[in-house]
C-alpha positions in Angstrom: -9.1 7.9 14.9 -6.1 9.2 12.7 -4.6 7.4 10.1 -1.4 8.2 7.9 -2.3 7.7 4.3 1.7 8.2 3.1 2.5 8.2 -1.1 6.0 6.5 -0.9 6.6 8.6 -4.2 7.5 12.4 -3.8 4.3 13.5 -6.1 2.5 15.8 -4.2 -0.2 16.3 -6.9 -0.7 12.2 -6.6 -0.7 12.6 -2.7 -4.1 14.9 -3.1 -5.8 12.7 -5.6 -5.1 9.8 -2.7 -6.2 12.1 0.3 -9.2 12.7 -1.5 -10.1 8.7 -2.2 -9.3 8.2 1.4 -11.5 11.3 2.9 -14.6 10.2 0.6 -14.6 6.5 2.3 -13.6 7.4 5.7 -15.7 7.6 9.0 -16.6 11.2 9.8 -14.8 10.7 13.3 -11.9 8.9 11.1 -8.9 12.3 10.7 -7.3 11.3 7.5 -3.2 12.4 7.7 -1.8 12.5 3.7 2.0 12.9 3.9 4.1 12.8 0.7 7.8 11.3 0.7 10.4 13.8 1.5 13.2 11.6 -1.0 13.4 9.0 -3.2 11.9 8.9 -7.1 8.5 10.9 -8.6 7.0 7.7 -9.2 7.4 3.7 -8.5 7.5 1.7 -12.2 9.7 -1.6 -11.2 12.3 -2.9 -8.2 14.9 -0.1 -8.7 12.2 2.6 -7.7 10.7 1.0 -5.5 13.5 0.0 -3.7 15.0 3.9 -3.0 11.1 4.5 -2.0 11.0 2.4 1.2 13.5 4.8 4.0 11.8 8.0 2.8 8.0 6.2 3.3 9.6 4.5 6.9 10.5 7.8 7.8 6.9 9.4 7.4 5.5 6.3 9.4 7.8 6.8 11.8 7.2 10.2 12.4 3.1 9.8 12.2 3.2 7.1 14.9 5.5 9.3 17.1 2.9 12.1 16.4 -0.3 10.1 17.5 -1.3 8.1 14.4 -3.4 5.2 15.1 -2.5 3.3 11.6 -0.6 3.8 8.4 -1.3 3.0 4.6 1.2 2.3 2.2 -0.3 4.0 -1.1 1.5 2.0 -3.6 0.4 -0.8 -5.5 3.3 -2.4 -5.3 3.0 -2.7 -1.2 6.2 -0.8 -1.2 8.4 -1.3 2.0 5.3 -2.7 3.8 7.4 -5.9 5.9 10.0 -3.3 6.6 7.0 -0.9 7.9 5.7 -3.4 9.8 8.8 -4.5 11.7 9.4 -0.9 12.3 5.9 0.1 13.6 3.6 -0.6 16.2 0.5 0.5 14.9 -1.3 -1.3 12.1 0.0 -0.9 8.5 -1.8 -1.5 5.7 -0.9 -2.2 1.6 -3.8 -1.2 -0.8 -2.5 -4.2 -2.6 -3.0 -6.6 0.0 -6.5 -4.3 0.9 -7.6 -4.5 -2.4 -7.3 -8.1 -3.6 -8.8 -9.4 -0.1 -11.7 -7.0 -0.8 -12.2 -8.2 -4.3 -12.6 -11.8 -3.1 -15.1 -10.9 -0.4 -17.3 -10.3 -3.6 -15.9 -12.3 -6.6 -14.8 -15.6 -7.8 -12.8 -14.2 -10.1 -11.1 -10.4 -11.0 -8.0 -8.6 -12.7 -6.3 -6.5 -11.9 -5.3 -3.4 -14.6 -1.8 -2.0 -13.8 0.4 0.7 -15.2 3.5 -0.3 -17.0 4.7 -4.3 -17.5 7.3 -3.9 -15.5 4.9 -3.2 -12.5 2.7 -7.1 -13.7 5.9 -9.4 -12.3 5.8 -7.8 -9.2 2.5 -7.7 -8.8 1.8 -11.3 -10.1 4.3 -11.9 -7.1 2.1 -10.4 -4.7 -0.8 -11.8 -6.0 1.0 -15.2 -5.0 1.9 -14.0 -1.8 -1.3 -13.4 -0.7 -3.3 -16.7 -2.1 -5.1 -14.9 -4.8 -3.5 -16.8 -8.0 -6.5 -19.1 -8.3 -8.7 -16.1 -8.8 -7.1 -12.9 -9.8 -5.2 -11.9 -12.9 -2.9 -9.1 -13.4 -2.8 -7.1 -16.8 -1.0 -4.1 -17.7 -2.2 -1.0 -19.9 0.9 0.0 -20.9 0.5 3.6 -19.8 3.6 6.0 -17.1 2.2 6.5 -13.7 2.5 10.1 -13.9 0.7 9.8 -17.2 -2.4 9.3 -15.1 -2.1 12.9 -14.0 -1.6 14.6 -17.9 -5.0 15.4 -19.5 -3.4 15.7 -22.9 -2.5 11.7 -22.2 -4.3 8.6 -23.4 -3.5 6.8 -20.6 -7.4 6.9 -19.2 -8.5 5.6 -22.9 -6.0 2.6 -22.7 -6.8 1.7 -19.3 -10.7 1.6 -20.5 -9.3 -0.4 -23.3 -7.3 -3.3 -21.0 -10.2 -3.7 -18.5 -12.4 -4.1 -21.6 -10.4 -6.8 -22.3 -10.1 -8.3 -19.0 -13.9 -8.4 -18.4 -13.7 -10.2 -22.1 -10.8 -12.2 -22.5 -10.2 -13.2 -18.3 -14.7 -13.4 -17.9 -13.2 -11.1 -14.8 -16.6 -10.3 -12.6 -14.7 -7.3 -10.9 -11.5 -4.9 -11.4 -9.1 -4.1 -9.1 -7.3 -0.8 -10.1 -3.7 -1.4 -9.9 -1.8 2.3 -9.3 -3.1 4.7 -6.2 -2.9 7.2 -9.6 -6.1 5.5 -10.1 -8.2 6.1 -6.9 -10.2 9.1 -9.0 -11.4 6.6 -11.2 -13.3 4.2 -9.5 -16.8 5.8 -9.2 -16.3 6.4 -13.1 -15.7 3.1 -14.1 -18.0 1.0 -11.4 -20.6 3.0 -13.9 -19.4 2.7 -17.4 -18.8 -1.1 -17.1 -21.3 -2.1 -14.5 -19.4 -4.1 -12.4 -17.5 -3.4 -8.7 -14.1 -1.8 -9.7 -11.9 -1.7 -6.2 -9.5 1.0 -5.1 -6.8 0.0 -3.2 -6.5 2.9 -1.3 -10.8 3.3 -0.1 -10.3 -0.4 0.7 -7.0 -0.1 2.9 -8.9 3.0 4.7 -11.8 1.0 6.0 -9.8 -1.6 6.8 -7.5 0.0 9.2 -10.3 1.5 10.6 -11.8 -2.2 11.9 -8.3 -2.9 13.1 -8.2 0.1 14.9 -11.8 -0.3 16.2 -10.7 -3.9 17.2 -8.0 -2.1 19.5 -5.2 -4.5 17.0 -2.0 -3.8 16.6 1.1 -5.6 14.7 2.3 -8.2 16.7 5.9 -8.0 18.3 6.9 -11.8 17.8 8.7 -13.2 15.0 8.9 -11.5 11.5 7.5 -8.2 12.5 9.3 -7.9 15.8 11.1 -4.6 16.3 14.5 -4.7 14.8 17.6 -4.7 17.0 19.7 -1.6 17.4 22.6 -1.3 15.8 24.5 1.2 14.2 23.7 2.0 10.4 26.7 3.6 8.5 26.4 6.6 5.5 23.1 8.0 4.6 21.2 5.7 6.3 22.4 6.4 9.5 19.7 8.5 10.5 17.4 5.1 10.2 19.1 3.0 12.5 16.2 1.6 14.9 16.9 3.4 18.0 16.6 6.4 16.0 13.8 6.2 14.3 11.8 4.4 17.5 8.3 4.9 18.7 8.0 6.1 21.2 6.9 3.1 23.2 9.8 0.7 22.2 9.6 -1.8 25.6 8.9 -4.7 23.2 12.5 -4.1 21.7 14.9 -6.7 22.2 17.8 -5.5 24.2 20.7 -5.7 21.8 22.8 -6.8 24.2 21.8 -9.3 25.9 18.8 -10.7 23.5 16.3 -10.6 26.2 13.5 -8.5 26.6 13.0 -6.0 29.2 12.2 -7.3 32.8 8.3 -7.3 33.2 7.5 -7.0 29.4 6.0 -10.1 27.3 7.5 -11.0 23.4 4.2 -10.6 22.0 
């Protein structure tokens, strides 16, 4: 089994500290595939970055599936261009967002979740809503640059210690869900300074797109994920219109055309 882990930011430095989390989880038969984002910013703090992240991390998903992948990860809190990713792929793609609060509520009534900068809590407090998870998961934010993470000089580490302190006593949290893939080298650390289960995104994306692959799953064709329609794109962007950037098994694409599906093939 191969999965793309692929850091929608263009930090390589970060794109080893998340290859590592993902090899230390994954099945010895499981090949994990790390790919750093040829364009857009050095890190993802709000909508603007995250926004000029998404056709440089569609492009590396693209590419992997082409090349054999049998799933993707988004490693981004903020599930950066996942939908888009989804629509565009065949195989299964996974956000550590979406990974990591479903795995924190397999094993707690209630947990936070410590995030880098406040701009990064509204659209994760978003998310959190998108997913069902408002009635048990708070999101908090230590204040501290994602690159930050990656400065030893920094206090970023001492004021993320400092907000989950708070969130295990101001929210009675019963688990922490690290909020940046910056974090993933932290989790063993913390699980043992505070005593409770601390969840990293990207481990918990890894394992499960391993059970989707097991399950022989894949994103489904019909409806909101269904394989956009070719068209020309204009500018920039035109090397991602859809019949470029196609898998290579694209008989579940609508024929622009006509709107109809190839003879023989189902729309699911």
């Amino acid at each position: 089994m191969r999965i793309l882990i692929v850091n929608p930011n263009t930090t390589a430095s970060m794109t080893a500290t998340i290859a590592r989390a993902a090899s230390a989880v994954a099945a010895s038969s499981t090949e994990i595939l790390a790919a750093t984002s040829g364009m857009g910013p050095a890190s993802i703090e709000g909508y603007y970055d995250e926004a000029l992240a998404v056709p440089g991390l569609l492009d590396e998903i693209a590419c992997a599936e082409r090349n054999g992948a049998d799933a993707a990860v988004i490693a981004c809190f903020d599930d950066t261009g996942l939908d888009a990713a989804r629509a565009l792929a065949t195989i299964p793609v996974i956000g550590i967002c979406e990974a990591a609060l479903v795995t924190a509520a397999f094993i707690a009534q209630r947990f936070t979740v410590v995030t880098t900068m406040d701009r990064s809590r509204v659209p994760l407090e978003a998310l959190v809503q998108r997913y069902g998870m408002q009635s048990k998961a708070k999101v908090r934010a230590a204040d501290i640059p994602v690159l930050s993470l990656e400065d030893p000089a920094s206090d970023a580490k001492s004021k993320l210690r400092s907000e989950i302190a708070r969130a295990l006593s101001e929210d009675r949290a019963e688990a922490i869900v690290l909020g940046c893939a910056g974090m993933a080298d932290l989790m063993d650390e913390l699980r043992r300074e505070y005593g409770v289960p601390v969840i990293d995104g990207v481990a918990a994306a890894v394992k499960q797109a391993e059970a989707l692959v097991a399950q022989g799953l894949s994103t489904s064709k019909r409806g909101a994920y269904a394989y956009p329609l070719a068209k020309p794109y204009a500018g920039a962007l035109a090397s991602f219109a859809p019949a470029v950037l196609a898998p290579a098994n694209t008989d579940h694409v609508l024929n622009s055309v006509t709107g109809f599906y190839p003879k023989g093939n189902a729309s699911g």
